[in-house]
Amino acid sequence: IAGAYTILEESRPILEEPLINTRLWLEQSELLPQAIEQVSRSTAVLKDHILVTPESIDVSGFYDAIKEARLAVENARKFSQQINPVQLTDILEALTTQYERLGTCIEEIKTADSVLKEYQQYRDSLANQWDAIENLLPQLTEKPVLPVVFTETAEEIEFMRASLRRLLDLRKAHTIARFRVETPQLQEKINAADQLQTDLMTMQST
């Protein structure tokens, strides 16, 4: 009996390992339907946000996220009809990755309205400021006495015109990230236009 007990104790780790793996597989198997449901739900939420996002926002990246998430769900559903413990962990990890990515996309797209609104406020401010500059230019160049002839300032003005046209053109959609980058650039343009307007008004008064 003592010998048999010794053999049993020595064999315990070998016997327990499959049991542990089986328990883990069962636990993960129960998680699989939940993971599929969570990813599917997040995909639907992101799609709903895309549908109400302003046209000026480029949403192609969000559609890519949806496409990859749906592919992961499709693979998981195919797997759920089989018994393959080796792939189960990989399937769950893939779903987790897609779920986290969708969550990031949802939080990002929720900021679309505020990001675009801030950009448009700066854009409108710069457009109004530039209109004032454009109205001021003929008063200087067409003065009956000592009209102003621009040299370096003319190049600066033309450069600002080109930059302004690009920044004000919203016919081509931009990503949220790009709007975030270009909003501070608009502020810099506003500061430059303000300085130019001040210089021109000084010229007008002399």
GROMACS .gro file of C-alpha atoms in nm, residues 5-99:
model
   95
    5TYR     CA    1   0.073   0.564  -0.240
    6THR     CA    2   0.426   0.674  -0.334
    7ILE     CA    3   0.359   0.606  -0.700
    8LEU     CA    4   0.031   0.800  -0.681
    9GLU     CA    5   0.198   1.102  -0.521
   10GLU     CA    6   0.473   1.101  -0.785
   11SER     CA    7   0.212   1.083  -1.058
   12ARG     CA    8  -0.004   1.364  -0.913
   13PRO     CA    9   0.163   1.652  -1.110
   14ILE     CA   10   0.123   1.456  -1.432
   15LEU     CA   11  -0.241   1.392  -1.356
   16GLU     CA   12  -0.318   1.745  -1.233
   17GLU     CA   13  -0.178   1.929  -1.535
   18PRO     CA   14  -0.443   1.801  -1.780
   19LEU     CA   15  -0.711   1.879  -1.521
   20ILE     CA   16  -0.586   2.235  -1.483
   21ASN     CA   17  -0.574   2.279  -1.859
   22THR     CA   18  -0.925   2.139  -1.888
   23ARG     CA   19  -1.058   2.381  -1.626
   24LEU     CA   20  -0.887   2.672  -1.802
   25TRP     CA   21  -1.032   2.568  -2.136
   26LEU     CA   22  -1.381   2.539  -1.984
   27GLU     CA   23  -1.352   2.885  -1.828
   28GLN     CA   24  -1.232   3.034  -2.156
   29SER     CA   25  -1.507   2.854  -2.346
   30GLU     CA   26  -1.763   3.027  -2.126
   31LEU     CA   27  -1.596   3.363  -2.194
   32LEU     CA   28  -1.602   3.323  -2.573
   33PRO     CA   29  -1.973   3.404  -2.630
   34GLN     CA   30  -1.941   3.706  -2.400
   35ALA     CA   31  -1.636   3.831  -2.589
   36ILE     CA   32  -1.813   3.790  -2.923
   37GLU     CA   33  -2.114   3.983  -2.791
   38GLN     CA   34  -1.899   4.266  -2.652
   39VAL     CA   35  -1.706   4.313  -2.976
   40SER     CA   36  -2.025   4.298  -3.182
   41ARG     CA   37  -2.193   4.555  -2.958
   42SER     CA   38  -1.894   4.790  -2.973
   43THR     CA   39  -1.887   4.755  -3.351
   44ALA     CA   40  -2.251   4.866  -3.368
   45VAL     CA   41  -2.185   5.161  -3.136
   46LEU     CA   42  -1.893   5.280  -3.347
   47LYS     CA   43  -2.101   5.247  -3.665
   48ASP     CA   44  -2.377   5.460  -3.509
   49HIS     CA   45  -2.125   5.733  -3.424
   50ILE     CA   46  -1.982   5.724  -3.778
   51LEU     CA   47  -2.325   5.782  -3.928
   52VAL     CA   48  -2.367   6.113  -3.740
   53THR     CA   49  -2.009   6.234  -3.780
   54PRO     CA   50  -1.971   6.556  -3.988
   55GLU     CA   51  -1.869   6.501  -4.350
   56SER     CA   52  -1.552   6.703  -4.296
   57ILE     CA   53  -1.418   6.423  -4.076
   58ASP     CA   54  -1.237   6.137  -4.250
   59VAL     CA   55  -1.387   5.820  -4.099
   60SER     CA   56  -1.207   5.564  -4.318
   61GLY     CA   57  -0.986   5.457  -4.028
   62PHE     CA   58  -1.292   5.381  -3.818
   63TYR     CA   59  -1.438   5.168  -4.097
   64ASP     CA   60  -1.110   4.976  -4.108
   65ALA     CA   61  -1.145   4.906  -3.736
   66ILE     CA   62  -1.500   4.779  -3.788
   67LYS     CA   63  -1.389   4.555  -4.074
   68GLU     CA   64  -1.114   4.393  -3.866
   69ALA     CA   65  -1.343   4.352  -3.566
   70ARG     CA   66  -1.609   4.181  -3.776
   71LEU     CA   67  -1.345   3.947  -3.917
   72ALA     CA   68  -1.233   3.855  -3.564
   73VAL     CA   69  -1.595   3.787  -3.464
   74GLU     CA   70  -1.651   3.574  -3.773
   75ASN     CA   71  -1.341   3.367  -3.694
   76ALA     CA   72  -1.451   3.329  -3.332
   77ARG     CA   73  -1.797   3.210  -3.434
   78LYS     CA   74  -1.647   2.951  -3.667
   79PHE     CA   75  -1.421   2.836  -3.386
   80SER     CA   76  -1.711   2.808  -3.141
   81GLN     CA   77  -1.854   2.531  -3.359
   82GLN     CA   78  -1.539   2.325  -3.315
   83ILE     CA   79  -1.336   2.190  -3.024
   84ASN     CA   80  -0.979   2.313  -3.048
   85PRO     CA   81  -0.833   2.410  -2.709
   86VAL     CA   82  -0.503   2.515  -2.865
   87GLN     CA   83  -0.660   2.803  -3.059
   88LEU     CA   84  -0.903   2.919  -2.791
   89THR     CA   85  -0.657   3.148  -2.612
   90ASP     CA   86  -0.550   3.308  -2.942
   91ILE     CA   87  -0.912   3.365  -3.041
   92LEU     CA   88  -0.989   3.535  -2.708
   93GLU     CA   89  -0.677   3.750  -2.731
   94ALA     CA   90  -0.775   3.859  -3.083
   95LEU     CA   91  -1.123   3.955  -2.963
   96THR     CA   92  -0.977   4.143  -2.668
   97THR     CA   93  -0.747   4.338  -2.899
   98GLN     CA   94  -1.037   4.433  -3.125
   99TYR     CA   95  -1.255   4.528  -2.829
   0.00000   0.00000   0.00000
